[in-house]
Amino acid sequence: MTSTDPTSRPSVRPTRQRRAVAAALAGFDDFRSAQEIHDLISQQGESVGLATVYRTLATLADAGEVDMLRNEDGEAIWRSCSDTHHHHLVCRTCGATVEVEGPAVERWTSAIASEHGYGDISHTLEIFGTCPACR
Amino acid sequence: MTSTDPTSRPSVRPTRQRRAVAAALAGFDDFRSAQEIHDLISQQGESVGLATVYRTLATLADAGEVDMLRNEDGEAIWRSCSDTHHHHLVCRTCGATVEVEGPAVERWTSAIASEHGYGDISHTLEIFGTCPACR
DNA sequence: GCGAGTTTGACAATCGTTCTCAACCGCGGT
DNA sequence: ACCGCGGTTGAGAACGATTGTCAAACTCGC
C-alpha cells in the first residue's frame, strides 16, 4: 500500500465530480441506474463523465454509502442508504421502497453457509409486494 | 394474434435443439450461464446456436421449468428447478450449489411485509460464498 | 408429398459496464 | 505561492452478455 494514513483509508479526494454525484444521489430516494444518475447530474448543470459516475458509485457502494442492486434486467441500480446492512421491501407497482433489517436473517445465512463449509459470504435478499396505496 | 388454437397455447414444437437444451440441463445441478450451457451442448456432440439456447431457456423459464437468477455480475444463470420453494447457496468460484430451506426466513419476510401493509409477497434470497473446495 | 406457420442460425446490433492512458488536479512539503 | 507526486478524470475504444434480423430449414396436419 502507498497509504501513509494510519487508518489505512485509501485517501478519497473530495473532487467536484464526487460532490456532483453525491448531490445527485441526495436528489432522489428510489433506485436509479448509472445512466439516469448521469443525466441527473447534467441537468444540475454539472458535467461528469459516465465512467466517473460508475467509478464513484462503485466506490460509494464499497464504502457502504450507497446500496446497489440489480433490477430484473440485470442492470445495476443505486440509491443512497443508511449505513447499516439491510434489505428492501419494494412495491412492484409503484416502486416505493422500505428498508428493513433482519438480524435473524443475517445470522441464518452465515450459519447455513458455515454449516456447508462456505466462506467469504454475501447474500442478496429483496422482498417484492404490493404496497398499501397500490392495492 | 395469429393463433387459431382454441387452447391458445403457443404451440411449442419438440425440436432437436430444444431436446439438446433439455438434455444439457439434465446434466448438471448447479447454476450455469447460457454460454456454459451452450458449450455443454457442443461437448455432447450437438450443435445449437447460442441465440437458440437463449430463446429456449427463456421459454423454459417462462414455463417455470427452469430457475433463472443473476449472479453478482448481473449475468443470467439457469438450472432446472425442483418444485419446492427454496433458496441457493452458490459458490462464486465454481458454481457449486446447495439448495437450502429456511422456514424462518419465509416467516420473517411475510411478517415484515404485512407489518408494512404490503401484500401479494414474493422474495428473492441467494447466498454467495466460496465453497470448501475452492478455498 | 405439400403448404403454412415455426424455429433456427450466423451475424449484426444493442446496451450496460469497464478499460486505457494522457491530461488534470488536490494536497502536502518547501 | 510554487512544486511535484500520486490519485482522478474523460473521451472513446473495448468488452461481454443478450437480443434482433431474416432467409433457409424444419414440423405438423392434411
Coordinates of C-alpha atoms (C1' of nucleotides) in Angstrom, one line a residue:
Chain A
M1 CA 0.0 0.0 0.0
T2 CA 1.1 3.5 -0.7
S3 CA -1.1 4.9 2.0
T4 CA 0.7 6.6 4.9
D5 CA -2.6 7.1 6.6
P6 CA -2.7 5.2 9.9
T7 CA -6.4 4.4 9.4
S8 CA -5.4 2.7 6.1
R9 CA -8.0 4.7 4.3
P10 CA -7.2 4.8 0.6
S11 CA -7.4 8.6 0.5
V12 CA -10.5 9.6 -1.4
R13 CA -10.3 13.2 -2.6
P14 CA -13.3 15.5 -2.4
T15 CA -13.4 16.4 -6.1
R16 CA -16.0 18.4 -7.9
Q17 CA -17.2 15.2 -9.6
R18 CA -17.6 13.3 -6.5
R19 CA -19.5 16.1 -5.0
A20 CA -21.8 16.2 -8.0
V21 CA -22.6 12.5 -7.7
A22 CA -23.3 12.9 -4.0
A23 CA -25.6 15.8 -4.7
A24 CA -27.4 13.8 -7.4
L25 CA -27.9 10.9 -5.0
A26 CA -29.3 13.3 -2.5
G27 CA -32.0 14.3 -5.0
F28 CA -34.0 11.1 -5.1
D29 CA -34.9 8.3 -2.8
D30 CA -35.6 5.4 -5.1
F31 CA -33.3 3.3 -7.1
R32 CA -31.7 4.8 -10.3
S33 CA -29.4 3.4 -12.9
A34 CA -26.0 4.9 -13.5
Q35 CA -27.2 6.4 -16.8
E36 CA -30.1 8.1 -15.0
I37 CA -27.8 9.5 -12.3
H38 CA -25.5 10.7 -15.0
D39 CA -28.4 12.5 -16.7
L40 CA -29.5 14.0 -13.5
I41 CA -26.0 15.5 -12.9
S42 CA -26.1 17.0 -16.3
Q43 CA -29.5 18.6 -15.5
Q44 CA -28.0 20.0 -12.4
G45 CA -25.6 21.9 -14.6
E46 CA -22.5 19.8 -13.8
S47 CA -20.5 17.8 -16.3
V48 CA -19.2 14.5 -15.1
G49 CA -18.0 11.6 -17.3
L50 CA -20.1 8.5 -17.3
A51 CA -17.1 6.4 -16.4
T52 CA -16.5 8.6 -13.4
V53 CA -20.1 8.2 -12.3
Y54 CA -19.6 4.5 -12.4
R55 CA -16.3 4.7 -10.6
T56 CA -17.7 6.9 -7.9
L57 CA -20.8 4.8 -7.4
A58 CA -18.7 1.7 -7.1
T59 CA -16.5 3.4 -4.5
L60 CA -19.5 4.6 -2.6
A61 CA -21.1 1.2 -2.7
D62 CA -17.8 -0.2 -1.5
A63 CA -17.8 2.2 1.4
G64 CA -21.3 1.2 2.2
E65 CA -22.7 4.7 1.5
V66 CA -25.0 3.6 -1.3
D67 CA -27.0 0.5 -2.0
M68 CA -26.5 -1.3 -5.3
L69 CA -28.8 -3.9 -6.5
R70 CA -29.9 -5.3 -9.8
N71 CA -33.3 -4.9 -11.5
E72 CA -34.9 -7.8 -13.4
D73 CA -32.8 -6.9 -16.5
G74 CA -29.6 -7.3 -14.6
E75 CA -29.0 -3.6 -14.7
A76 CA -27.3 -2.1 -11.7
I77 CA -29.3 0.5 -9.8
W78 CA -28.3 2.6 -6.9
R79 CA -29.6 4.8 -4.1
S80 CA -28.1 6.3 -1.0
C81 CA -28.7 4.2 2.0
S82 CA -28.4 4.2 5.7
D83 CA -25.1 2.9 7.0
T84 CA -26.4 -0.3 8.4
H85 CA -26.8 -3.5 6.5
H86 CA -30.4 -4.0 5.5
H87 CA -32.7 -5.3 2.8
H88 CA -35.6 -3.8 0.8
L89 CA -39.3 -4.2 0.6
V90 CA -40.2 -2.9 -2.8
C91 CA -43.6 -2.3 -4.2
R92 CA -43.7 -3.9 -7.6
T93 CA -46.3 -1.4 -8.8
C94 CA -45.1 2.0 -7.7
G95 CA -41.6 1.2 -6.6
A96 CA -42.0 2.5 -3.1
T97 CA -39.1 1.2 -1.0
V98 CA -38.9 0.4 2.7
E99 CA -35.6 -0.5 4.2
V100 CA -35.8 -3.5 6.6
E101 CA -33.4 -5.1 8.9
G102 CA -33.3 -8.7 9.8
P103 CA -30.6 -9.7 12.2
A104 CA -32.2 -13.1 12.3
V105 CA -31.7 -13.5 8.6
E106 CA -28.1 -12.4 8.8
R107 CA -27.4 -14.9 11.4
W108 CA -29.3 -17.6 9.5
T109 CA -27.3 -17.0 6.3
S110 CA -23.9 -17.2 7.9
A111 CA -25.0 -20.2 9.9
I112 CA -26.2 -22.0 6.8
A113 CA -23.0 -21.0 5.0
S114 CA -20.5 -22.2 7.5
E115 CA -22.6 -25.3 8.1
H116 CA -21.8 -26.2 4.5
G117 CA -18.2 -25.1 4.7
Y118 CA -18.7 -22.0 2.6
G119 CA -16.7 -18.9 3.5
D120 CA -16.5 -15.3 2.3
I121 CA -20.2 -15.0 2.4
S122 CA -22.5 -12.4 0.9
H123 CA -26.2 -12.5 0.2
T124 CA -29.0 -10.8 -1.6
L125 CA -32.5 -10.6 -0.2
E126 CA -35.2 -8.5 -1.7
I127 CA -38.9 -8.6 -0.9
F128 CA -41.4 -7.6 -3.6
G129 CA -45.0 -7.0 -2.9
T130 CA -47.9 -4.5 -3.4
C131 CA -47.9 -1.6 -1.0
P132 CA -51.0 -0.4 0.8
A133 CA -51.5 2.5 -1.5
C134 CA -51.5 0.3 -4.6
R135 CA -53.9 -2.3 -3.5
Chain B
M1 CA -52.8 -12.8 -32.8
T2 CA -52.4 -15.5 -35.4
S3 CA -53.2 -18.4 -33.1
T4 CA -56.1 -20.4 -34.2
D5 CA -55.6 -22.8 -31.4
P6 CA -58.6 -22.9 -29.1
T7 CA -56.5 -23.6 -26.0
S8 CA -54.4 -20.5 -27.0
R9 CA -51.3 -22.5 -26.3
P10 CA -48.4 -21.1 -28.4
S11 CA -47.6 -24.5 -29.8
V12 CA -44.0 -25.3 -28.8
R13 CA -42.5 -27.9 -31.1
P14 CA -40.2 -30.6 -29.8
T15 CA -37.2 -29.9 -32.0
R16 CA -33.8 -31.4 -31.8
Q17 CA -32.4 -28.2 -30.4
R18 CA -34.9 -28.0 -27.6
R19 CA -34.2 -31.5 -26.7
A20 CA -30.5 -30.8 -26.6
V21 CA -31.0 -27.9 -24.2
A22 CA -33.2 -30.0 -22.0
A23 CA -30.6 -32.8 -22.1
A24 CA -27.9 -30.3 -21.1
L25 CA -29.9 -29.0 -18.3
A26 CA -30.4 -32.5 -17.0
G27 CA -26.6 -32.9 -16.9
F28 CA -25.8 -30.6 -14.1
D29 CA -27.5 -29.4 -10.9
D30 CA -25.9 -26.1 -10.3
F31 CA -26.4 -22.7 -12.0
R32 CA -24.8 -22.2 -15.4
S33 CA -24.7 -19.3 -17.7
A34 CA -26.2 -19.5 -21.2
Q35 CA -22.7 -19.7 -22.6
E36 CA -21.7 -22.6 -20.4
I37 CA -24.9 -24.4 -21.4
H38 CA -24.1 -23.8 -25.0
D39 CA -20.6 -25.2 -24.6
L40 CA -22.0 -28.2 -22.8
I41 CA -24.3 -28.9 -25.7
S42 CA -21.4 -28.8 -28.0
Q43 CA -19.5 -31.2 -25.9
Q44 CA -22.4 -33.5 -26.1
G45 CA -21.9 -33.6 -29.8
E46 CA -24.9 -31.5 -30.7
S47 CA -24.8 -28.1 -32.5
V48 CA -27.2 -25.5 -31.4
G49 CA -27.0 -21.8 -32.0
L50 CA -26.3 -19.6 -29.0
A51 CA -29.4 -17.5 -29.8
T52 CA -31.5 -20.6 -29.8
V53 CA -30.1 -21.5 -26.4
Y54 CA -31.1 -18.2 -25.1
R55 CA -34.6 -18.4 -26.7
T56 CA -35.2 -21.9 -25.3
L57 CA -34.0 -21.0 -21.8
A58 CA -36.3 -18.0 -21.8
T59 CA -39.2 -20.2 -22.9
L60 CA -38.5 -22.8 -20.2
A61 CA -38.1 -20.1 -17.6
D62 CA -41.4 -18.7 -18.6
A63 CA -43.0 -22.1 -18.3
G64 CA -41.5 -22.4 -14.9
E65 CA -39.4 -25.4 -15.8
V66 CA -36.1 -23.8 -15.0
D67 CA -34.9 -21.3 -12.5
M68 CA -33.2 -18.2 -13.7
L69 CA -31.3 -15.9 -11.4
R70 CA -28.5 -13.4 -11.7
N71 CA -25.0 -13.8 -10.2
E72 CA -23.2 -10.9 -8.7
D73 CA -22.1 -9.7 -12.0
G74 CA -25.7 -9.4 -13.2
E75 CA -25.2 -12.4 -15.6
A76 CA -28.2 -14.6 -16.0
I77 CA -27.7 -18.2 -14.8
W78 CA -30.0 -21.1 -15.1
R79 CA -30.7 -24.6 -13.9
S80 CA -33.7 -26.9 -13.9
C81 CA -35.6 -26.5 -10.7
S82 CA -37.3 -28.6 -8.2
D83 CA -40.9 -27.9 -7.4
T84 CA -40.4 -26.8 -3.8
H85 CA -39.7 -23.3 -2.7
H86 CA -36.1 -23.0 -1.6
H87 CA -33.0 -20.8 -1.9
H88 CA -29.5 -21.3 -3.0
L89 CA -26.0 -21.2 -1.6
V90 CA -23.8 -20.7 -4.6
C91 CA -20.0 -20.9 -4.8
R92 CA -18.9 -17.8 -6.7
T93 CA -15.9 -19.6 -7.9
C94 CA -17.0 -23.0 -9.2
G95 CA -20.8 -22.5 -9.1
A96 CA -21.4 -25.5 -6.8
T97 CA -25.0 -25.0 -5.5
V98 CA -26.6 -26.2 -2.3
E99 CA -30.4 -25.9 -2.0
V100 CA -31.3 -24.6 1.4
E101 CA -34.7 -24.1 3.0
G102 CA -35.4 -21.5 5.6
P103 CA -38.9 -21.6 7.1
A104 CA -37.7 -18.9 9.5
V105 CA -36.9 -16.7 6.6
E106 CA -40.2 -17.3 4.9
R107 CA -41.9 -16.4 8.1
W108 CA -39.8 -13.4 8.6
T109 CA -40.4 -12.0 5.1
S110 CA -44.2 -12.3 5.3
A111 CA -44.2 -10.8 8.8
I112 CA -42.2 -7.8 7.7
A113 CA -44.3 -7.4 4.6
S114 CA -47.7 -7.4 6.4
E115 CA -46.2 -5.2 9.1
H116 CA -45.8 -2.6 6.4
G117 CA -49.1 -3.3 4.8
Y118 CA -47.6 -4.9 1.8
G119 CA -49.5 -7.8 0.2
D120 CA -49.0 -10.3 -2.6
I121 CA -45.5 -11.0 -1.4
S122 CA -42.6 -12.7 -3.2
H123 CA -38.9 -12.6 -2.4
T124 CA -35.5 -13.5 -3.7
L125 CA -32.8 -14.7 -1.4
E126 CA -29.5 -16.1 -2.7
I127 CA -26.3 -16.6 -0.8
F128 CA -23.0 -16.4 -2.4
G129 CA -19.7 -17.6 -1.0
T130 CA -16.7 -19.7 -1.6
C131 CA -17.1 -23.5 -1.2
P132 CA -14.7 -25.6 0.8
A133 CA -13.1 -27.0 -2.3
C134 CA -12.3 -23.6 -3.7
R135 CA -10.8 -22.0 -0.7
Chain C
dG1 C1' -45.8 -35.1 -50.5
dC2 C1' -47.5 -30.3 -49.7
dG3 C1' -48.1 -25.8 -47.8
dA4 C1' -48.3 -22.9 -43.8
dG5 C1' -46.6 -21.4 -39.9
dT6 C1' -42.4 -22.3 -36.5
dT7 C1' -37.9 -22.4 -35.5
dT8 C1' -33.2 -21.9 -36.4
dG9 C1' -28.5 -19.9 -37.0
dA10 C1' -25.0 -16.8 -38.5
dC11 C1' -24.1 -12.4 -37.6
dA12 C1' -25.1 -7.6 -36.8
dA13 C1' -26.7 -4.6 -33.5
dT14 C1' -27.6 -3.1 -28.6
dC15 C1' -26.5 -1.8 -24.3
dG16 C1' -24.5 -1.6 -19.9
dT17 C1' -20.1 -1.5 -17.9
dT18 C1' -15.1 -1.5 -17.8
dC19 C1' -10.5 -0.3 -19.6
dT20 C1' -6.9 2.8 -21.5
dC21 C1' -4.0 6.4 -21.0
dA22 C1' -2.7 11.1 -21.5
dA23 C1' -4.1 15.3 -19.3
dC24 C1' -5.5 17.2 -14.9
dC25 C1' -5.9 18.5 -10.1
dG26 C1' -5.7 18.3 -4.9
dC27 C1' -2.6 18.2 -1.3
dG28 C1' 1.4 18.3 1.5
dG29 C1' 6.0 19.9 1.6
dT30 C1' 9.2 23.8 0.8
Chain D
dA1 C1' 3.0 30.9 -3.7
dC2 C1' 5.4 27.1 -6.2
dC3 C1' 6.5 22.1 -6.9
dG4 C1' 5.9 17.6 -7.6
dC5 C1' 3.7 13.2 -6.5
dG6 C1' 0.1 10.4 -6.9
dG7 C1' -4.9 10.0 -7.1
dT8 C1' -8.6 11.3 -10.6
dT9 C1' -10.9 12.3 -14.8
dG10 C1' -12.8 12.0 -19.5
dA11 C1' -13.3 10.5 -24.3
dG12 C1' -13.7 6.8 -26.6
dA13 C1' -12.4 2.1 -27.5
dA14 C1' -13.1 -2.4 -25.9
dC15 C1' -15.9 -5.9 -23.9
dG16 C1' -19.2 -9.3 -22.9
dA17 C1' -23.9 -10.6 -22.4
dT18 C1' -28.1 -10.6 -24.7
dT19 C1' -31.4 -9.6 -28.4
dG20 C1' -32.8 -8.6 -33.2
dT21 C1' -32.7 -9.8 -38.3
dC22 C1' -34.2 -12.6 -41.9
dA23 C1' -33.6 -16.1 -45.2
dA24 C1' -33.3 -21.1 -45.0
dA25 C1' -34.7 -25.4 -42.8
dC26 C1' -37.9 -27.9 -40.4
dT27 C1' -42.7 -29.8 -38.2
dC28 C1' -47.0 -31.0 -38.5
dG29 C1' -51.5 -31.8 -40.1
dC30 C1' -53.7 -32.9 -44.3

